Amino acid sequence: MAEEKEMSFLDHVEVLRWHLVRSTVAVLLFSVIAFMMKSFIFDVIIFAPKNPEFITYRFFCEASKYFGADGLCIDELPFTFQSLGMSEQFSVHIWTSITAGFIIAFPFIVWEFWKFISPGLYETERKGAKTFIIISSLLFFIGVLFGYYVVTPLSVNFLGSYSVSDLVERNIKIDSYISLVRSSVLASGLIFELPIIMFFLTKMGLITPQFLRKYRKHALVLVLLLAAIITPPDIISQIIVAIPILILYEISIIISAVVIKRERKKEKENA
């Protein structure tokens, strides 16, 4: 512990470098595995939201019928894929594999992050490593699933069906489609880490539950703007995406309050 406290800035940078190296190796390892599973990654996962029978479309269709309408039912998504660049498909394969590698390796990345910051934590806090990794990974994977099953199909359905004129053919570049899927999934996964981010910001003394409550209305505006960015420009999609983010914000307030309470308790015990 004493040696850790006496580490210079360059020593910390060196330690961080090795954490990043190990994390990168893990991502690359899983990326290679994903690369070799091309058919499953693309045909079963990536291109599934193009199918009108995708589970999300069927859910919204059944839901609309339950309320006496069928406006959310779709028979087809009127666009096709095309590849215009010589190396476009290979490039898409590479970047999709890396994205899959990052998602699968996320728990290990979180573990490496925890090992880097743990020397600056209390002994009781270090014992919470397993809980931290499980909760962080769980939130991330829930966010990824939310992005894949909610944000992606909403975007694909709206943008893939939208047309300014019947004279325009909907031939979508494969890179454009996969970029949409990739950004929707990763953005949602990282957004769902909001409670974890708030936990550390509270530990650093940068925010308080009072601050979060005071600026709740401002946060609502930011959430709506964020929902507008990652979803199609229709109000239903934005509300669907905004609701879980607002719930995460309220959870963050509770987490911040718990952290503050524990910090004050430790200060009294040490006084």
PDB file of C-alpha atoms in Angstrom:
ATOM      1  CA  MET A   1       0.000   0.000   0.000  1.00  0.00           C
ATOM      2  CA  ALA A   2       2.849   2.357   0.865  1.00  0.00           C
ATOM      3  CA  GLU A   3       4.576   1.592  -2.431  1.00  0.00           C
ATOM      4  CA  GLU A   4       1.353   2.356  -4.306  1.00  0.00           C
ATOM      5  CA  LYS A   5       1.061   5.734  -2.578  1.00  0.00           C
ATOM      6  CA  GLU A   6       4.645   6.628  -3.543  1.00  0.00           C
ATOM      7  CA  MET A   7       4.168   5.845  -7.227  1.00  0.00           C
ATOM      8  CA  SER A   8       5.010   8.716  -9.539  1.00  0.00           C
ATOM      9  CA  PHE A   9       2.810   9.942 -12.373  1.00  0.00           C
ATOM     10  CA  LEU A  10       4.883   7.982 -14.914  1.00  0.00           C
ATOM     11  CA  ASP A  11       4.538   4.848 -12.789  1.00  0.00           C
ATOM     12  CA  HIS A  12       0.755   5.230 -12.864  1.00  0.00           C
ATOM     13  CA  VAL A  13       0.878   5.729 -16.635  1.00  0.00           C
ATOM     14  CA  GLU A  14       2.929   2.540 -16.980  1.00  0.00           C
ATOM     15  CA  VAL A  15       0.416   0.604 -14.870  1.00  0.00           C
ATOM     16  CA  LEU A  16      -2.454   2.018 -16.911  1.00  0.00           C
ATOM     17  CA  ARG A  17      -0.660   1.051 -20.116  1.00  0.00           C
ATOM     18  CA  TRP A  18      -0.531  -2.610 -19.131  1.00  0.00           C
ATOM     19  CA  HIS A  19      -4.199  -2.594 -18.139  1.00  0.00           C
ATOM     20  CA  LEU A  20      -5.010  -1.188 -21.580  1.00  0.00           C
ATOM     21  CA  VAL A  21      -2.744  -3.741 -23.276  1.00  0.00           C
ATOM     22  CA  ARG A  22      -4.470  -6.664 -21.546  1.00  0.00           C
ATOM     23  CA  SER A  23      -7.900  -5.214 -22.352  1.00  0.00           C
ATOM     24  CA  THR A  24      -6.918  -4.754 -25.998  1.00  0.00           C
ATOM     25  CA  VAL A  25      -5.629  -8.333 -26.223  1.00  0.00           C
ATOM     26  CA  ALA A  26      -8.950  -9.603 -24.822  1.00  0.00           C
ATOM     27  CA  VAL A  27     -10.926  -7.545 -27.355  1.00  0.00           C
ATOM     28  CA  LEU A  28      -8.743  -8.785 -30.229  1.00  0.00           C
ATOM     29  CA  LEU A  29      -9.064 -12.402 -29.081  1.00  0.00           C
ATOM     30  CA  PHE A  30     -12.853 -12.261 -29.055  1.00  0.00           C
ATOM     31  CA  SER A  31     -12.780 -10.282 -32.309  1.00  0.00           C
ATOM     32  CA  VAL A  32     -10.932 -13.151 -34.011  1.00  0.00           C
ATOM     33  CA  ILE A  33     -13.559 -15.594 -32.737  1.00  0.00           C
ATOM     34  CA  ALA A  34     -16.344 -13.308 -33.995  1.00  0.00           C
ATOM     35  CA  PHE A  35     -14.542 -12.944 -37.330  1.00  0.00           C
ATOM     36  CA  MET A  36     -14.639 -16.713 -37.817  1.00  0.00           C
ATOM     37  CA  MET A  37     -18.375 -16.799 -37.014  1.00  0.00           C
ATOM     38  CA  LYS A  38     -19.275 -14.623 -40.005  1.00  0.00           C
ATOM     39  CA  SER A  39     -22.519 -16.363 -40.980  1.00  0.00           C
ATOM     40  CA  PHE A  40     -23.928 -16.296 -37.461  1.00  0.00           C
ATOM     41  CA  ILE A  41     -22.894 -12.692 -36.760  1.00  0.00           C
ATOM     42  CA  PHE A  42     -24.317 -11.270 -39.992  1.00  0.00           C
ATOM     43  CA  ASP A  43     -27.163 -13.557 -41.077  1.00  0.00           C
ATOM     44  CA  VAL A  44     -28.564 -14.340 -37.632  1.00  0.00           C
ATOM     45  CA  ILE A  45     -27.787 -11.145 -35.691  1.00  0.00           C
ATOM     46  CA  ILE A  46     -26.892  -8.118 -37.826  1.00  0.00           C
ATOM     47  CA  PHE A  47     -29.439  -8.576 -40.626  1.00  0.00           C
ATOM     48  CA  ALA A  48     -32.250  -9.909 -38.413  1.00  0.00           C
ATOM     49  CA  PRO A  49     -33.889  -6.441 -37.952  1.00  0.00           C
ATOM     50  CA  LYS A  50     -34.327  -6.355 -41.751  1.00  0.00           C
ATOM     51  CA  ASN A  51     -36.813  -9.221 -41.470  1.00  0.00           C
ATOM     52  CA  PRO A  52     -40.470  -8.141 -40.929  1.00  0.00           C
ATOM     53  CA  GLU A  53     -40.829 -11.199 -38.668  1.00  0.00           C
ATOM     54  CA  PHE A  54     -38.239  -9.828 -36.247  1.00  0.00           C
ATOM     55  CA  ILE A  55     -39.502 -10.207 -32.667  1.00  0.00           C
ATOM     56  CA  THR A  56     -39.732  -6.446 -32.051  1.00  0.00           C
ATOM     57  CA  TYR A  57     -41.939  -5.842 -35.088  1.00  0.00           C
ATOM     58  CA  ARG A  58     -44.205  -8.719 -34.088  1.00  0.00           C
ATOM     59  CA  PHE A  59     -44.446  -7.363 -30.528  1.00  0.00           C
ATOM     60  CA  PHE A  60     -45.454  -3.866 -31.660  1.00  0.00           C
ATOM     61  CA  CYS A  61     -47.893  -5.360 -34.148  1.00  0.00           C
ATOM     62  CA  GLU A  62     -49.594  -7.482 -31.485  1.00  0.00           C
ATOM     63  CA  ALA A  63     -49.603  -4.527 -29.087  1.00  0.00           C
ATOM     64  CA  SER A  64     -51.270  -2.274 -31.646  1.00  0.00           C
ATOM     65  CA  LYS A  65     -53.897  -4.947 -32.372  1.00  0.00           C
ATOM     66  CA  TYR A  66     -54.580  -5.242 -28.649  1.00  0.00           C
ATOM     67  CA  PHE A  67     -55.458  -1.551 -28.573  1.00  0.00           C
ATOM     68  CA  GLY A  68     -57.717  -1.915 -31.594  1.00  0.00           C
ATOM     69  CA  ALA A  69     -55.361  -0.830 -34.390  1.00  0.00           C
ATOM     70  CA  ASP A  70     -52.819  -2.371 -36.710  1.00  0.00           C
ATOM     71  CA  GLY A  71     -50.837   0.722 -37.667  1.00  0.00           C
ATOM     72  CA  LEU A  72     -47.610  -0.715 -36.268  1.00  0.00           C
ATOM     73  CA  CYS A  73     -47.757  -3.915 -38.306  1.00  0.00           C
ATOM     74  CA  ILE A  74     -45.382  -4.157 -41.258  1.00  0.00           C
ATOM     75  CA  ASP A  75     -45.330  -6.603 -44.161  1.00  0.00           C
ATOM     76  CA  GLU A  76     -41.945  -5.674 -45.585  1.00  0.00           C
ATOM     77  CA  LEU A  77     -39.001  -3.333 -45.228  1.00  0.00           C
ATOM     78  CA  PRO A  78     -38.701  -1.899 -48.749  1.00  0.00           C
ATOM     79  CA  PHE A  79     -34.965  -1.643 -49.169  1.00  0.00           C
ATOM     80  CA  THR A  80     -32.088  -3.807 -50.308  1.00  0.00           C
ATOM     81  CA  PHE A  81     -28.400  -3.864 -49.441  1.00  0.00           C
ATOM     82  CA  GLN A  82     -25.587  -3.044 -51.806  1.00  0.00           C
ATOM     83  CA  SER A  83     -21.820  -2.933 -51.665  1.00  0.00           C
ATOM     84  CA  LEU A  84     -20.177  -0.194 -53.729  1.00  0.00           C
ATOM     85  CA  GLY A  85     -16.571  -0.348 -52.570  1.00  0.00           C
ATOM     86  CA  MET A  86     -14.066  -3.038 -53.496  1.00  0.00           C
ATOM     87  CA  SER A  87     -13.029  -3.553 -49.873  1.00  0.00           C
ATOM     88  CA  GLU A  88     -16.282  -2.447 -48.251  1.00  0.00           C
ATOM     89  CA  GLN A  89     -17.507  -5.887 -47.202  1.00  0.00           C
ATOM     90  CA  PHE A  90     -14.140  -6.903 -45.795  1.00  0.00           C
ATOM     91  CA  SER A  91     -13.895  -3.620 -43.885  1.00  0.00           C
ATOM     92  CA  VAL A  92     -17.409  -4.092 -42.520  1.00  0.00           C
ATOM     93  CA  HIS A  93     -16.492  -7.631 -41.468  1.00  0.00           C
ATOM     94  CA  ILE A  94     -13.415  -6.393 -39.592  1.00  0.00           C
ATOM     95  CA  TRP A  95     -15.127  -3.543 -37.721  1.00  0.00           C
ATOM     96  CA  THR A  96     -18.177  -5.642 -36.876  1.00  0.00           C
ATOM     97  CA  SER A  97     -15.902  -8.321 -35.427  1.00  0.00           C
ATOM     98  CA  ILE A  98     -14.062  -5.725 -33.331  1.00  0.00           C
ATOM     99  CA  THR A  99     -17.374  -4.369 -32.056  1.00  0.00           C
ATOM    100  CA  ALA A 100     -18.498  -7.879 -31.121  1.00  0.00           C
ATOM    101  CA  GLY A 101     -15.128  -8.478 -29.458  1.00  0.00           C
ATOM    102  CA  PHE A 102     -15.504  -5.327 -27.354  1.00  0.00           C
ATOM    103  CA  ILE A 103     -19.024  -6.274 -26.259  1.00  0.00           C
ATOM    104  CA  ILE A 104     -18.047  -9.815 -25.281  1.00  0.00           C
ATOM    105  CA  ALA A 105     -14.849  -8.675 -23.534  1.00  0.00           C
ATOM    106  CA  PHE A 106     -16.596  -5.889 -21.605  1.00  0.00           C
ATOM    107  CA  PRO A 107     -16.600  -7.699 -18.212  1.00  0.00           C
ATOM    108  CA  PHE A 108     -12.835  -8.245 -18.515  1.00  0.00           C
ATOM    109  CA  ILE A 109     -12.326  -4.575 -19.461  1.00  0.00           C
ATOM    110  CA  VAL A 110     -14.312  -3.551 -16.378  1.00  0.00           C
ATOM    111  CA  TRP A 111     -12.169  -5.894 -14.277  1.00  0.00           C
ATOM    112  CA  GLU A 112      -8.990  -4.266 -15.580  1.00  0.00           C
ATOM    113  CA  PHE A 113     -10.457  -0.824 -14.870  1.00  0.00           C
ATOM    114  CA  TRP A 114     -11.282  -1.910 -11.328  1.00  0.00           C
ATOM    115  CA  LYS A 115      -7.753  -3.204 -10.724  1.00  0.00           C
ATOM    116  CA  PHE A 116      -6.385   0.171 -11.840  1.00  0.00           C
ATOM    117  CA  ILE A 117      -8.549   2.271  -9.495  1.00  0.00           C
ATOM    118  CA  SER A 118      -8.699  -0.148  -6.545  1.00  0.00           C
ATOM    119  CA  PRO A 119      -5.466   1.088  -4.877  1.00  0.00           C
ATOM    120  CA  GLY A 120      -7.199   4.413  -4.238  1.00  0.00           C
ATOM    121  CA  LEU A 121     -10.234   2.814  -2.575  1.00  0.00           C
ATOM    122  CA  TYR A 122     -10.939   1.756   0.993  1.00  0.00           C
ATOM    123  CA  GLU A 123     -10.411  -1.877   1.922  1.00  0.00           C
ATOM    124  CA  THR A 124     -14.170  -2.408   2.320  1.00  0.00           C
ATOM    125  CA  GLU A 125     -14.723  -0.946  -1.144  1.00  0.00           C
ATOM    126  CA  ARG A 126     -12.138  -3.259  -2.680  1.00  0.00           C
ATOM    127  CA  LYS A 127     -14.161  -6.231  -1.470  1.00  0.00           C
ATOM    128  CA  GLY A 128     -16.987  -5.077  -3.711  1.00  0.00           C
ATOM    129  CA  ALA A 129     -15.058  -5.914  -6.890  1.00  0.00           C
ATOM    130  CA  LYS A 130     -17.271  -8.828  -7.856  1.00  0.00           C
ATOM    131  CA  THR A 131     -20.451  -6.813  -7.278  1.00  0.00           C
ATOM    132  CA  PHE A 132     -19.089  -3.887  -9.286  1.00  0.00           C
ATOM    133  CA  ILE A 133     -18.130  -6.080 -12.243  1.00  0.00           C
ATOM    134  CA  ILE A 134     -21.444  -7.947 -12.247  1.00  0.00           C
ATOM    135  CA  ILE A 135     -23.572  -4.795 -12.026  1.00  0.00           C
ATOM    136  CA  SER A 136     -21.502  -2.875 -14.601  1.00  0.00           C
ATOM    137  CA  SER A 137     -21.553  -5.769 -17.050  1.00  0.00           C
ATOM    138  CA  LEU A 138     -25.247  -6.433 -16.462  1.00  0.00           C
ATOM    139  CA  LEU A 139     -26.154  -2.788 -17.122  1.00  0.00           C
ATOM    140  CA  PHE A 140     -24.016  -2.744 -20.262  1.00  0.00           C
ATOM    141  CA  PHE A 141     -25.511  -5.951 -21.662  1.00  0.00           C
ATOM    142  CA  ILE A 142     -29.053  -4.768 -20.877  1.00  0.00           C
ATOM    143  CA  GLY A 143     -28.228  -1.557 -22.735  1.00  0.00           C
ATOM    144  CA  VAL A 144     -26.853  -3.534 -25.683  1.00  0.00           C
ATOM    145  CA  LEU A 145     -30.018  -5.643 -25.823  1.00  0.00           C
ATOM    146  CA  PHE A 146     -32.149  -2.497 -25.563  1.00  0.00           C
ATOM    147  CA  GLY A 147     -30.214  -0.957 -28.437  1.00  0.00           C
ATOM    148  CA  TYR A 148     -30.554  -4.106 -30.536  1.00  0.00           C
ATOM    149  CA  TYR A 149     -34.187  -4.975 -29.853  1.00  0.00           C
ATOM    150  CA  VAL A 150     -35.644  -1.465 -29.493  1.00  0.00           C
ATOM    151  CA  VAL A 151     -33.487   1.336 -30.919  1.00  0.00           C
ATOM    152  CA  THR A 152     -32.228  -0.583 -33.967  1.00  0.00           C
ATOM    153  CA  PRO A 153     -35.586  -1.888 -35.277  1.00  0.00           C
ATOM    154  CA  LEU A 154     -37.256   1.486 -34.690  1.00  0.00           C
ATOM    155  CA  SER A 155     -34.504   3.166 -36.690  1.00  0.00           C
ATOM    156  CA  VAL A 156     -34.389   0.513 -39.421  1.00  0.00           C
ATOM    157  CA  ASN A 157     -38.162   0.540 -39.856  1.00  0.00           C
ATOM    158  CA  PHE A 158     -38.461   4.337 -40.008  1.00  0.00           C
ATOM    159  CA  LEU A 159     -35.369   5.173 -42.040  1.00  0.00           C
ATOM    160  CA  GLY A 160     -35.651   2.132 -44.299  1.00  0.00           C
ATOM    161  CA  SER A 161     -39.261   2.905 -45.168  1.00  0.00           C
ATOM    162  CA  TYR A 162     -38.972   6.667 -45.450  1.00  0.00           C
ATOM    163  CA  SER A 163     -38.991   8.081 -48.970  1.00  0.00           C
ATOM    164  CA  VAL A 164     -39.096  11.573 -50.474  1.00  0.00           C
ATOM    165  CA  SER A 165     -40.355  10.198 -53.799  1.00  0.00           C
ATOM    166  CA  ASP A 166     -41.361   6.928 -55.446  1.00  0.00           C
ATOM    167  CA  LEU A 167     -38.715   7.666 -58.065  1.00  0.00           C
ATOM    168  CA  VAL A 168     -35.963   6.992 -55.538  1.00  0.00           C
ATOM    169  CA  GLU A 169     -34.881   3.385 -55.109  1.00  0.00           C
ATOM    170  CA  ARG A 170     -33.975   2.307 -51.597  1.00  0.00           C
ATOM    171  CA  ASN A 171     -30.595   0.645 -52.108  1.00  0.00           C
ATOM    172  CA  ILE A 172     -28.836   0.987 -48.779  1.00  0.00           C
ATOM    173  CA  LYS A 173     -25.064   0.687 -48.484  1.00  0.00           C
ATOM    174  CA  ILE A 174     -24.167  -2.204 -46.233  1.00  0.00           C
ATOM    175  CA  ASP A 175     -21.725   0.011 -44.343  1.00  0.00           C
ATOM    176  CA  SER A 176     -24.497   2.551 -43.651  1.00  0.00           C
ATOM    177  CA  TYR A 177     -26.847  -0.107 -42.279  1.00  0.00           C
ATOM    178  CA  ILE A 178     -24.256  -1.780 -40.064  1.00  0.00           C
ATOM    179  CA  SER A 179     -23.011   1.587 -38.773  1.00  0.00           C
ATOM    180  CA  LEU A 180     -26.567   2.293 -37.632  1.00  0.00           C
ATOM    181  CA  VAL A 181     -26.796  -1.061 -35.850  1.00  0.00           C
ATOM    182  CA  ARG A 182     -23.343  -0.664 -34.306  1.00  0.00           C
ATOM    183  CA  SER A 183     -23.904   2.891 -33.058  1.00  0.00           C
ATOM    184  CA  SER A 184     -27.371   2.060 -31.675  1.00  0.00           C
ATOM    185  CA  VAL A 185     -26.078  -0.938 -29.732  1.00  0.00           C
ATOM    186  CA  LEU A 186     -22.895   0.646 -28.365  1.00  0.00           C
ATOM    187  CA  ALA A 187     -24.538   3.978 -27.528  1.00  0.00           C
ATOM    188  CA  SER A 188     -27.321   2.228 -25.609  1.00  0.00           C
ATOM    189  CA  GLY A 189     -24.850  -0.007 -23.772  1.00  0.00           C
ATOM    190  CA  LEU A 190     -22.756   2.954 -22.632  1.00  0.00           C
ATOM    191  CA  ILE A 191     -25.817   5.057 -21.714  1.00  0.00           C
ATOM    192  CA  PHE A 192     -26.981   2.285 -19.391  1.00  0.00           C
ATOM    193  CA  GLU A 193     -23.713   2.713 -17.480  1.00  0.00           C
ATOM    194  CA  LEU A 194     -25.088   6.030 -16.157  1.00  0.00           C
ATOM    195  CA  PRO A 195     -25.577   4.782 -12.553  1.00  0.00           C
ATOM    196  CA  ILE A 196     -21.964   3.549 -12.459  1.00  0.00           C
ATOM    197  CA  ILE A 197     -20.686   6.877 -13.804  1.00  0.00           C
ATOM    198  CA  MET A 198     -22.724   8.770 -11.207  1.00  0.00           C
ATOM    199  CA  PHE A 199     -21.321   6.514  -8.490  1.00  0.00           C
ATOM    200  CA  PHE A 200     -17.744   7.468  -9.308  1.00  0.00           C
ATOM    201  CA  LEU A 201     -18.560  11.142  -9.851  1.00  0.00           C
ATOM    202  CA  THR A 202     -20.130  11.198  -6.390  1.00  0.00           C
ATOM    203  CA  LYS A 203     -17.100   9.424  -4.905  1.00  0.00           C
ATOM    204  CA  MET A 204     -14.892  12.112  -6.475  1.00  0.00           C
ATOM    205  CA  GLY A 205     -17.054  14.832  -4.978  1.00  0.00           C
ATOM    206  CA  LEU A 206     -18.083  16.222  -8.370  1.00  0.00           C
ATOM    207  CA  ILE A 207     -21.821  15.707  -7.924  1.00  0.00           C
ATOM    208  CA  THR A 208     -24.345  15.280  -5.097  1.00  0.00           C
ATOM    209  CA  PRO A 209     -27.921  13.976  -4.977  1.00  0.00           C
ATOM    210  CA  GLN A 210     -29.038  17.559  -4.321  1.00  0.00           C
ATOM    211  CA  PHE A 211     -27.329  18.650  -7.534  1.00  0.00           C
ATOM    212  CA  LEU A 212     -29.011  15.868  -9.517  1.00  0.00           C
ATOM    213  CA  ARG A 213     -32.437  16.723  -8.086  1.00  0.00           C
ATOM    214  CA  LYS A 214     -31.958  20.447  -8.677  1.00  0.00           C
ATOM    215  CA  TYR A 215     -31.136  19.954 -12.342  1.00  0.00           C
ATOM    216  CA  ARG A 216     -33.663  17.179 -12.975  1.00  0.00           C
ATOM    217  CA  LYS A 217     -35.602  19.356 -15.456  1.00  0.00           C
ATOM    218  CA  HIS A 218     -32.406  20.179 -17.323  1.00  0.00           C
ATOM    219  CA  ALA A 219     -31.567  16.465 -17.389  1.00  0.00           C
ATOM    220  CA  LEU A 220     -35.010  15.769 -18.878  1.00  0.00           C
ATOM    221  CA  VAL A 221     -34.254  18.127 -21.768  1.00  0.00           C
ATOM    222  CA  LEU A 222     -30.848  16.496 -22.323  1.00  0.00           C
ATOM    223  CA  VAL A 223     -32.410  13.027 -22.249  1.00  0.00           C
ATOM    224  CA  LEU A 224     -34.968  14.023 -24.863  1.00  0.00           C
ATOM    225  CA  LEU A 225     -32.201  15.486 -27.020  1.00  0.00           C
ATOM    226  CA  LEU A 226     -30.180  12.299 -26.617  1.00  0.00           C
ATOM    227  CA  ALA A 227     -33.201  10.192 -27.520  1.00  0.00           C
ATOM    228  CA  ALA A 228     -33.720  12.354 -30.601  1.00  0.00           C
ATOM    229  CA  ILE A 229     -30.111  11.774 -31.656  1.00  0.00           C
ATOM    230  CA  ILE A 230     -30.056   7.979 -31.359  1.00  0.00           C
ATOM    231  CA  THR A 231     -33.596   7.354 -32.646  1.00  0.00           C
ATOM    232  CA  PRO A 232     -35.656   8.287 -35.716  1.00  0.00           C
ATOM    233  CA  PRO A 233     -37.349  11.721 -35.585  1.00  0.00           C
ATOM    234  CA  ASP A 234     -40.757  10.431 -34.512  1.00  0.00           C
ATOM    235  CA  ILE A 235     -42.147  11.137 -31.073  1.00  0.00           C
ATOM    236  CA  ILE A 236     -43.120   7.531 -30.227  1.00  0.00           C
ATOM    237  CA  SER A 237     -39.582   6.206 -30.739  1.00  0.00           C
ATOM    238  CA  GLN A 238     -38.108   9.066 -28.711  1.00  0.00           C
ATOM    239  CA  ILE A 239     -40.463   8.440 -25.784  1.00  0.00           C
ATOM    240  CA  ILE A 240     -39.724   4.702 -25.825  1.00  0.00           C
ATOM    241  CA  VAL A 241     -35.986   5.405 -25.608  1.00  0.00           C
ATOM    242  CA  ALA A 242     -36.280   8.309 -23.158  1.00  0.00           C
ATOM    243  CA  ILE A 243     -38.234   6.387 -20.502  1.00  0.00           C
ATOM    244  CA  PRO A 244     -35.474   3.912 -19.482  1.00  0.00           C
ATOM    245  CA  ILE A 245     -32.875   6.692 -19.505  1.00  0.00           C
ATOM    246  CA  LEU A 246     -35.013   8.754 -17.127  1.00  0.00           C
ATOM    247  CA  ILE A 247     -35.410   5.704 -14.885  1.00  0.00           C
ATOM    248  CA  LEU A 248     -31.618   5.292 -14.870  1.00  0.00           C
ATOM    249  CA  TYR A 249     -31.274   8.964 -13.906  1.00  0.00           C
ATOM    250  CA  GLU A 250     -33.585   8.486 -10.913  1.00  0.00           C
ATOM    251  CA  ILE A 251     -31.641   5.369  -9.908  1.00  0.00           C
ATOM    252  CA  SER A 252     -28.459   7.446 -10.154  1.00  0.00           C
ATOM    253  CA  ILE A 253     -29.888   9.933  -7.648  1.00  0.00           C
ATOM    254  CA  ILE A 254     -30.530   7.102  -5.177  1.00  0.00           C
ATOM    255  CA  ILE A 255     -27.017   5.722  -5.707  1.00  0.00           C
ATOM    256  CA  SER A 256     -25.483   9.163  -5.209  1.00  0.00           C
ATOM    257  CA  ALA A 257     -27.434   9.602  -1.957  1.00  0.00           C
ATOM    258  CA  VAL A 258     -26.243   6.206  -0.667  1.00  0.00           C
ATOM    259  CA  VAL A 259     -22.612   7.055  -1.494  1.00  0.00           C
ATOM    260  CA  ILE A 260     -22.838  10.411   0.306  1.00  0.00           C
ATOM    261  CA  LYS A 261     -24.413   8.742   3.340  1.00  0.00           C
ATOM    262  CA  ARG A 262     -21.637   6.148   3.537  1.00  0.00           C
ATOM    263  CA  GLU A 263     -18.920   8.790   3.109  1.00  0.00           C
ATOM    264  CA  ARG A 264     -20.329  10.862   5.980  1.00  0.00           C
ATOM    265  CA  LYS A 265     -20.573   7.751   8.157  1.00  0.00           C
ATOM    266  CA  LYS A 266     -16.896   6.953   7.513  1.00  0.00           C
ATOM    267  CA  GLU A 267     -15.915  10.539   8.332  1.00  0.00           C
ATOM    268  CA  LYS A 268     -17.705  10.303  11.695  1.00  0.00           C
ATOM    269  CA  GLU A 269     -16.030   6.982  12.457  1.00  0.00           C
ATOM    270  CA  ASN A 270     -12.590   8.401  11.633  1.00  0.00           C
ATOM    271  CA  ALA A 271     -13.184  11.621  13.573  1.00  0.00           C
TER     272      ALA A 271
END
